[in-house]
PDB file of C-alpha atoms in Angstrom:
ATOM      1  CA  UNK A   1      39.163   5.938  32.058  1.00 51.00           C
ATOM      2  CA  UNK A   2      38.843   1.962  30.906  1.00 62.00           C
ATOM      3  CA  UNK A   3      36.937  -0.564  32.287  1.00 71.00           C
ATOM      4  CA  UNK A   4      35.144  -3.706  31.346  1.00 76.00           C
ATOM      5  CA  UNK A   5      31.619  -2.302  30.853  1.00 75.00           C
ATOM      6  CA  UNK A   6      30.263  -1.238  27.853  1.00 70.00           C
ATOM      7  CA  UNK A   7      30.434   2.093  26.298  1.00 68.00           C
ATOM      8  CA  UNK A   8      27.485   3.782  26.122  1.00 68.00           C
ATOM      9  CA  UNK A   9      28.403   6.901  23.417  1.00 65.00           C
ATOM     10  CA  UNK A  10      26.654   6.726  20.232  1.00 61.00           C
ATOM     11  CA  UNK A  11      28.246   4.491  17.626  1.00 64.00           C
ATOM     12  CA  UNK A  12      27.654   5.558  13.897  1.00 65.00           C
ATOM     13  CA  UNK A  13      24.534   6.961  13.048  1.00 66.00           C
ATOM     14  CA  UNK A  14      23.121   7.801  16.331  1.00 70.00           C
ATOM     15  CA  UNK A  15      19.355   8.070  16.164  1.00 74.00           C
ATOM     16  CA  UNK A  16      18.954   6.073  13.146  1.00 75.00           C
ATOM     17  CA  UNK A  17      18.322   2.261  14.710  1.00 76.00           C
ATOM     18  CA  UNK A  18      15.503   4.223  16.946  1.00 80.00           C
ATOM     19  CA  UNK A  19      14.153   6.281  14.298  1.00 84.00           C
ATOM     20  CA  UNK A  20      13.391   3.646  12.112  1.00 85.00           C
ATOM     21  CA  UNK A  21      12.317   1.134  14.932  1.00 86.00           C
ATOM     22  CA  UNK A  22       9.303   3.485  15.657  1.00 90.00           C
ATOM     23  CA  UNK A  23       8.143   4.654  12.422  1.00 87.00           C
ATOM     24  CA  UNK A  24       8.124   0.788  11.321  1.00 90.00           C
ATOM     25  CA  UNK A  25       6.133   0.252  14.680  1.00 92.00           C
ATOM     26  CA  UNK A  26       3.921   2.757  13.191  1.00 93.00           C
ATOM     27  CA  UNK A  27       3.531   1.050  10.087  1.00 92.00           C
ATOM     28  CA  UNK A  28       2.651  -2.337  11.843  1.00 92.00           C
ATOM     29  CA  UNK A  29       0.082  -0.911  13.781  1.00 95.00           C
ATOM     30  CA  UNK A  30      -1.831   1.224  10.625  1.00 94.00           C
ATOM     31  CA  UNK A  31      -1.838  -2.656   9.440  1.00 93.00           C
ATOM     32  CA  UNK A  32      -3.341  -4.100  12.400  1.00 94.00           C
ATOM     33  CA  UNK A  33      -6.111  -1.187  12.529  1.00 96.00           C
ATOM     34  CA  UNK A  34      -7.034  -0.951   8.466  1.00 95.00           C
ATOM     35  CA  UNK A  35      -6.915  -4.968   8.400  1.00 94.00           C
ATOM     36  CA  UNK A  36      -4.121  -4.231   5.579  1.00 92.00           C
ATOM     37  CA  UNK A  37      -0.778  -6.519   5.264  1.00 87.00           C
ATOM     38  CA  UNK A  38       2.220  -3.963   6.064  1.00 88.00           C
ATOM     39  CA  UNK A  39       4.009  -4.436   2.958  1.00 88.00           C
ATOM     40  CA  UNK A  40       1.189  -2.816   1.166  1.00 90.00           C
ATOM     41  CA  UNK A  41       0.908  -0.029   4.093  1.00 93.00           C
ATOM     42  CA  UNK A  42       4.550   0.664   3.099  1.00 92.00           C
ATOM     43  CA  UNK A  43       4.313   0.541  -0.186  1.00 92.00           C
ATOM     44  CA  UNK A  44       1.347   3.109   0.127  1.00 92.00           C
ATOM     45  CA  UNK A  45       3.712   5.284   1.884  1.00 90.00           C
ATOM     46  CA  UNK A  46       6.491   5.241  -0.760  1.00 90.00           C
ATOM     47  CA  UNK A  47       8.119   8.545  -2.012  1.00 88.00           C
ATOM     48  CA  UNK A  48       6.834   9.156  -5.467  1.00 87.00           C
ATOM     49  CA  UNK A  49       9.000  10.153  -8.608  1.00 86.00           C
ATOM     50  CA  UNK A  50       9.120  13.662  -8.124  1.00 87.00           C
ATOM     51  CA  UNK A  51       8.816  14.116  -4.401  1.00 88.00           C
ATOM     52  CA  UNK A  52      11.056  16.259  -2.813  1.00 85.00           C
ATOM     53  CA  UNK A  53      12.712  14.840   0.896  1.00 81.00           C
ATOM     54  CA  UNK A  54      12.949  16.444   3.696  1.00 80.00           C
ATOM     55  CA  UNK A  55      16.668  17.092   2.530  1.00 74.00           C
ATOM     56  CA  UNK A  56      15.983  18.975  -0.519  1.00 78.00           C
ATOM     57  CA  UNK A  57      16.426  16.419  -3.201  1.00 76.00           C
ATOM     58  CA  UNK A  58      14.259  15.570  -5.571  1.00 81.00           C
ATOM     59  CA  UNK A  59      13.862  11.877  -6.382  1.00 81.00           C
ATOM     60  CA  UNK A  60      13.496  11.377  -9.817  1.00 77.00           C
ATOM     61  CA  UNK A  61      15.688  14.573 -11.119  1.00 66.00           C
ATOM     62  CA  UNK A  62      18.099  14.864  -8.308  1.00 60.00           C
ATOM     63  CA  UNK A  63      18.093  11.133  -7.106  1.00 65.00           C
ATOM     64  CA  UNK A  64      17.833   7.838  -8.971  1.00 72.00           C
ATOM     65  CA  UNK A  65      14.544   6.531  -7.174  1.00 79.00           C
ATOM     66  CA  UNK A  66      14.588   3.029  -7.574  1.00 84.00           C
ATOM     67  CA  UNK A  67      13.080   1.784  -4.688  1.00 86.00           C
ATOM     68  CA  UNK A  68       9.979   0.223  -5.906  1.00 88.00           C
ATOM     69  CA  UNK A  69      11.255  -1.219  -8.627  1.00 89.00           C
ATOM     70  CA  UNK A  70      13.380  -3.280  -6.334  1.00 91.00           C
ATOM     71  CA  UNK A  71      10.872  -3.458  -4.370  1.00 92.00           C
ATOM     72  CA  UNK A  72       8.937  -5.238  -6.755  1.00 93.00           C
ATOM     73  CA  UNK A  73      11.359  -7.790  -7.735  1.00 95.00           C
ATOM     74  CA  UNK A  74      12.330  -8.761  -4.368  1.00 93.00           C
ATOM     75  CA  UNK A  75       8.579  -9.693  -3.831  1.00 92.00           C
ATOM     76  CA  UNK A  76       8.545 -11.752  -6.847  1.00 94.00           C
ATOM     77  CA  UNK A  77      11.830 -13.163  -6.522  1.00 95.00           C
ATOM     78  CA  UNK A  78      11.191 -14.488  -3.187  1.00 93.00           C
ATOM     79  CA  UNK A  79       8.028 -15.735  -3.362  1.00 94.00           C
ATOM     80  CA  UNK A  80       6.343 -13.617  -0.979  1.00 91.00           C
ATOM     81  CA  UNK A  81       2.694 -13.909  -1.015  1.00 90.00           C
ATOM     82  CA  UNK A  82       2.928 -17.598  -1.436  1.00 94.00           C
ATOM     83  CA  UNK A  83       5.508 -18.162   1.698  1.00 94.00           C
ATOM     84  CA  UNK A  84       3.130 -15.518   4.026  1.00 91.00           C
ATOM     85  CA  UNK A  85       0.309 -17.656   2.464  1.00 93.00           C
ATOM     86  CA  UNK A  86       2.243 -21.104   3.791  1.00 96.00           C
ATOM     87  CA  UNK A  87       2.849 -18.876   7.431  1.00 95.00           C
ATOM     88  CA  UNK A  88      -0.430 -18.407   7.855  1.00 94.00           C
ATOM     89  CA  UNK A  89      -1.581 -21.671   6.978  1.00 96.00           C
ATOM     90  CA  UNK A  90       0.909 -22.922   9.908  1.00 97.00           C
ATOM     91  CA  UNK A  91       0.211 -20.377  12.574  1.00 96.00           C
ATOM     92  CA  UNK A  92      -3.554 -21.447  12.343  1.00 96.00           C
ATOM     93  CA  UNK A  93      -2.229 -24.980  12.919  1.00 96.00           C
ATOM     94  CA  UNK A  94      -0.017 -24.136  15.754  1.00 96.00           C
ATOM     95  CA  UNK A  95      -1.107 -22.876  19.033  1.00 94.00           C
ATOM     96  CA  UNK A  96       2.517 -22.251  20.277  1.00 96.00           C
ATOM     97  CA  UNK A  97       4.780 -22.249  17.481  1.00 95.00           C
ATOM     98  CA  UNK A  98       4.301 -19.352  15.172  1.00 95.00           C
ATOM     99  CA  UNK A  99       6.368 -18.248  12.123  1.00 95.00           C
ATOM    100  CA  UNK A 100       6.371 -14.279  10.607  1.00 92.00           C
ATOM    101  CA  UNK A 101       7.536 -12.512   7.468  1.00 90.00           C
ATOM    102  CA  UNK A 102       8.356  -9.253   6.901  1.00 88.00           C
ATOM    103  CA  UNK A 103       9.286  -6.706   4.088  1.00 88.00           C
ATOM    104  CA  UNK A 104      11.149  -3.707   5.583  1.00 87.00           C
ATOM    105  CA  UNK A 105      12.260  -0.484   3.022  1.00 86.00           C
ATOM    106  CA  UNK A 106      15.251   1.505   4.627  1.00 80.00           C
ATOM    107  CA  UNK A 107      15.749   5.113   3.667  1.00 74.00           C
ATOM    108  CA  UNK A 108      19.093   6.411   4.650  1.00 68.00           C
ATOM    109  CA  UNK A 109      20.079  10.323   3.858  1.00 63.00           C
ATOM    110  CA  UNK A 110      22.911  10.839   1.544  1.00 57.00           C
ATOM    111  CA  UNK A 111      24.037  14.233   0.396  1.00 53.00           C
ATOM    112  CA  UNK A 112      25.392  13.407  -3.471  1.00 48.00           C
ATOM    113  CA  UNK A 113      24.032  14.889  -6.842  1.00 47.00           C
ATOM    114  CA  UNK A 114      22.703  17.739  -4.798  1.00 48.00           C
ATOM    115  CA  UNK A 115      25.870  19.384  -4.448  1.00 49.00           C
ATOM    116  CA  UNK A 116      26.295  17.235  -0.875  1.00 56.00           C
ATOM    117  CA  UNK A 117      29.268  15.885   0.492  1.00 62.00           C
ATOM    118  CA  UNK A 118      30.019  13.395  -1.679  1.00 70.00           C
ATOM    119  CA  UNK A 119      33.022  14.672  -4.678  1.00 78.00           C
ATOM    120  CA  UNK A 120      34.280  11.749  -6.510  1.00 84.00           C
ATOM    121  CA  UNK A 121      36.044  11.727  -9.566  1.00 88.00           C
ATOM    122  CA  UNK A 122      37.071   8.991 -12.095  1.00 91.00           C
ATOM    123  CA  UNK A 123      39.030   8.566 -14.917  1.00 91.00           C
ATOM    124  CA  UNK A 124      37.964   6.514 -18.021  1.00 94.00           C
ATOM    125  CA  UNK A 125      40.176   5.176 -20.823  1.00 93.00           C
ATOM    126  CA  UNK A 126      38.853   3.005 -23.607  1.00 94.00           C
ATOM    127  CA  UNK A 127      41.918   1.400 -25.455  1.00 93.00           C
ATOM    128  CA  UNK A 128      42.327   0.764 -29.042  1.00 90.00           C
ATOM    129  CA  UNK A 129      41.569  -3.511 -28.626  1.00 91.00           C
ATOM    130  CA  UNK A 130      38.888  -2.743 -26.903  1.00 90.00           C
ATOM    131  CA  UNK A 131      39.153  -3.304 -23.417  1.00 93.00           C
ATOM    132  CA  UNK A 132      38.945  -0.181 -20.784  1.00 95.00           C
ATOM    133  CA  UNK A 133      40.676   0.791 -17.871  1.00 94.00           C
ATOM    134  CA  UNK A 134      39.335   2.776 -14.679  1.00 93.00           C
ATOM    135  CA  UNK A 135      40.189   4.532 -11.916  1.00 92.00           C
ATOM    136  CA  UNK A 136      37.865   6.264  -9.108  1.00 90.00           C
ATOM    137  CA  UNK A 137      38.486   8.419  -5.933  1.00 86.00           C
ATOM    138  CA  UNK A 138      37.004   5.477  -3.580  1.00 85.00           C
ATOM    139  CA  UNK A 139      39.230   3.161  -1.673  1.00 83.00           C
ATOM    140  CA  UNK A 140      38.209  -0.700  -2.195  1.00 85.00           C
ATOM    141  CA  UNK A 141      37.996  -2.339   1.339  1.00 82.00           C
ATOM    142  CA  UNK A 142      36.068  -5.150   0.803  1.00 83.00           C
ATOM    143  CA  UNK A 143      32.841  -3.571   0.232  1.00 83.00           C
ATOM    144  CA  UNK A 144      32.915  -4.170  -3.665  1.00 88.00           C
ATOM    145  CA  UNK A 145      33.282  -0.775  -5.190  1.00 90.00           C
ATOM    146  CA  UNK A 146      35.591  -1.828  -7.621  1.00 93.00           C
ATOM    147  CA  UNK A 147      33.122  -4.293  -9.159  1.00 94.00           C
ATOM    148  CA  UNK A 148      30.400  -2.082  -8.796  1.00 94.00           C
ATOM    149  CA  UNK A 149      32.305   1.113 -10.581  1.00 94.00           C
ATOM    150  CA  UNK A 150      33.564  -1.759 -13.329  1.00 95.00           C
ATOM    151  CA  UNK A 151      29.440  -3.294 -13.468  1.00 96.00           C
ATOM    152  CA  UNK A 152      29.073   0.565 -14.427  1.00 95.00           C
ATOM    153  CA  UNK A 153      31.212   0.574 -17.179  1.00 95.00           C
ATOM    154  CA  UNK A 154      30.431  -2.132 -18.917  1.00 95.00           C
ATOM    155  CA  UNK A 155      26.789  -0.941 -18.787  1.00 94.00           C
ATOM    156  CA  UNK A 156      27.347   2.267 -20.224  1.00 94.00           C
ATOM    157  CA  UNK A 157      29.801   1.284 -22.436  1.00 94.00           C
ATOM    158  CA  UNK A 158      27.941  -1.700 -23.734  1.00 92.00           C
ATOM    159  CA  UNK A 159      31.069  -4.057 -23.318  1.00 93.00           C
ATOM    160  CA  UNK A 160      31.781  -7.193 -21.086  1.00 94.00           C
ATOM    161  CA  UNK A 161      32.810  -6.759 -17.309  1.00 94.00           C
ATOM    162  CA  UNK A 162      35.426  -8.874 -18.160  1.00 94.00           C
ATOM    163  CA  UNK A 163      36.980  -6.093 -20.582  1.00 94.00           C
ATOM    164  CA  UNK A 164      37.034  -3.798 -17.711  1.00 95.00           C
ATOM    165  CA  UNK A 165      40.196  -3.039 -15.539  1.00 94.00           C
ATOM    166  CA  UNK A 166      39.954  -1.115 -12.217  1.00 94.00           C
ATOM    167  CA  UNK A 167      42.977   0.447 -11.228  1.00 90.00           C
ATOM    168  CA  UNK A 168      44.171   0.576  -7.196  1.00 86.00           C
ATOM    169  CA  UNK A 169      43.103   3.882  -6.138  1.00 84.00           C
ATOM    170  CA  UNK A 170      45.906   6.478  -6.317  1.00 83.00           C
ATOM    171  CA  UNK A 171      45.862   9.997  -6.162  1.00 82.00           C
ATOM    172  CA  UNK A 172      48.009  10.042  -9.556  1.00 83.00           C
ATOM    173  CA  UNK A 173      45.274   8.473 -11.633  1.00 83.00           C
ATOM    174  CA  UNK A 174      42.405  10.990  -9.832  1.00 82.00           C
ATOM    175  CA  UNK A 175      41.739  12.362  -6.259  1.00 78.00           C
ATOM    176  CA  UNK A 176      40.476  11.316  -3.967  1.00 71.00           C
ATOM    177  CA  UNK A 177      36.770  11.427  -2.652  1.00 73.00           C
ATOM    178  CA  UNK A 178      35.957  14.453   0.194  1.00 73.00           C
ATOM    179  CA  UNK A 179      34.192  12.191   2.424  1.00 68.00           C
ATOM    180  CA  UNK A 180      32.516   8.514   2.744  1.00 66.00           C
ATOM    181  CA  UNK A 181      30.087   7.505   4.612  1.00 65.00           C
ATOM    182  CA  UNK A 182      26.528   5.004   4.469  1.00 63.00           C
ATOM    183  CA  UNK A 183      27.660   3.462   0.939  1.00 66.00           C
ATOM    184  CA  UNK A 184      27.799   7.017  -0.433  1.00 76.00           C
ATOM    185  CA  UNK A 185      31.404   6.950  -1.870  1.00 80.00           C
ATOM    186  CA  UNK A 186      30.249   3.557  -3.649  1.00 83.00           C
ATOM    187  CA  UNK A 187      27.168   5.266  -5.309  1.00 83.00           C
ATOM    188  CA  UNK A 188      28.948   8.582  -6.465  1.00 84.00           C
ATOM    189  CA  UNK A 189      31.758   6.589  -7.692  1.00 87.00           C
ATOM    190  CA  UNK A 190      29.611   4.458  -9.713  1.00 90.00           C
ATOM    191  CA  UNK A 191      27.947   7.977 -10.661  1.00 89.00           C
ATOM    192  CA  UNK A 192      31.196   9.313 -11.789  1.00 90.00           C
ATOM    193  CA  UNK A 193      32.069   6.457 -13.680  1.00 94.00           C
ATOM    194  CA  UNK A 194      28.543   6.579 -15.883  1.00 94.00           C
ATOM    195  CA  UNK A 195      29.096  10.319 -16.470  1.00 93.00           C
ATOM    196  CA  UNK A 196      32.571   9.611 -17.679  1.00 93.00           C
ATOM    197  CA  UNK A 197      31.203   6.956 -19.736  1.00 95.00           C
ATOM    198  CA  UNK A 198      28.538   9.313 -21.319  1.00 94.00           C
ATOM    199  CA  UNK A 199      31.452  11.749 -22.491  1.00 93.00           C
ATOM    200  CA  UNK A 200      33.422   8.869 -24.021  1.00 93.00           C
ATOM    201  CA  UNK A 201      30.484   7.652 -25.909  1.00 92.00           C
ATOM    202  CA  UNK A 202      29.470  10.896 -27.645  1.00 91.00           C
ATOM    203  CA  UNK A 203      32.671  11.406 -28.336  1.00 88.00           C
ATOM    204  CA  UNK A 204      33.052   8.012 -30.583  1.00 80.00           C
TER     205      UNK A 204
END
């Protein structure tokens, strides 16, 4: 049965919009009550290297934990103490007309190195001028995982990105991924591509 109002079934990720809603409702108000800015209440609440989540991987060994790295840089890059310094300044100013910034760190589950749901494969071929070509078992759709599996292989391989040729994904060159799903295939591509990438180089 159609009609004109709106559906009201879960979309993608059910749960996840209201589950992080009130835990960052939490964090605001641990800020309000310890007189702390909530960036730094996050940050104090940051998985360490080493932890283990809730989903049995270990960040660190398991998982690339690079969250507060990035974290880090984002502060610096955009200027944040100085622009909340610059919001304050006007909110004292204005009775009516108040301005906000916020930092907000979003942890969403994915199953990879773990033996998950993510299998992604990739093939690897360094050619005698120098240049490489690469295939993966993700399907580009606008989300960028070719450049992000070719950013990978110039990394690793210590060459240009411009050297680096991504192939259209085709079962003949490698198969395809199990599953996708929250950026996963993107990440375990780009996984696949580095491990690949290690072989080659020990092998030179």
């Amino acid at each position: 049965y159609k009609s004109a109002r709106p559906n009201n079934a879960a979309c993608r990720a059910p749960g996840v919009v209201n589950s992080v809603s009130t835990h960052e409702l939490v964090m605001e108000i641990a800020a309000e009550v310890t007189n702390l800015d909530p960036e730094e209440v996050r940050e104090r609440n940051f998985y360490r290297e080493g932890d283990t989540t809730p989903f049995g991987t270990r960040l660190g060994g398991d998982f690339n934990w690079s969250l507060p790295q990035l974290w880090d840089d984002a502060k610096r890059k955009w200027d944040v103490a100085q622009r909340r310094a610059r919001i304050e300044a006007h909110n004292k100013a204005n009775t009516w007309r108040k301005r906000g910034i916020s930092m907000i760190p979003i942890k969403y589950n994915m199953a990879g190195q773990d033996g998950g749901h993510y299998r992604i494969s990739s093939s690897v071929r360094v050619l005698r001028d120098g240049s490489v070509q690469l295939s993966h078992g993700g399907v580009e759709i606008g989300q960028g995982i070719h450049t992000k599996a070719a950013q990978a292989a110039a990394h690793a391989l210590g060459c240009d990105v411009d050297a680096v040729t991504v192939a259209e994904t085709s079962s003949d060159q490698c198969p395809h991924s199990t599953s996708t799903g929250g950026s996963g295939t993107s990440e375990m591509s780009v996984l696949s591509v580095l491990d690949a990438c290690a072989k080659i180089r020990q092998e030179l």
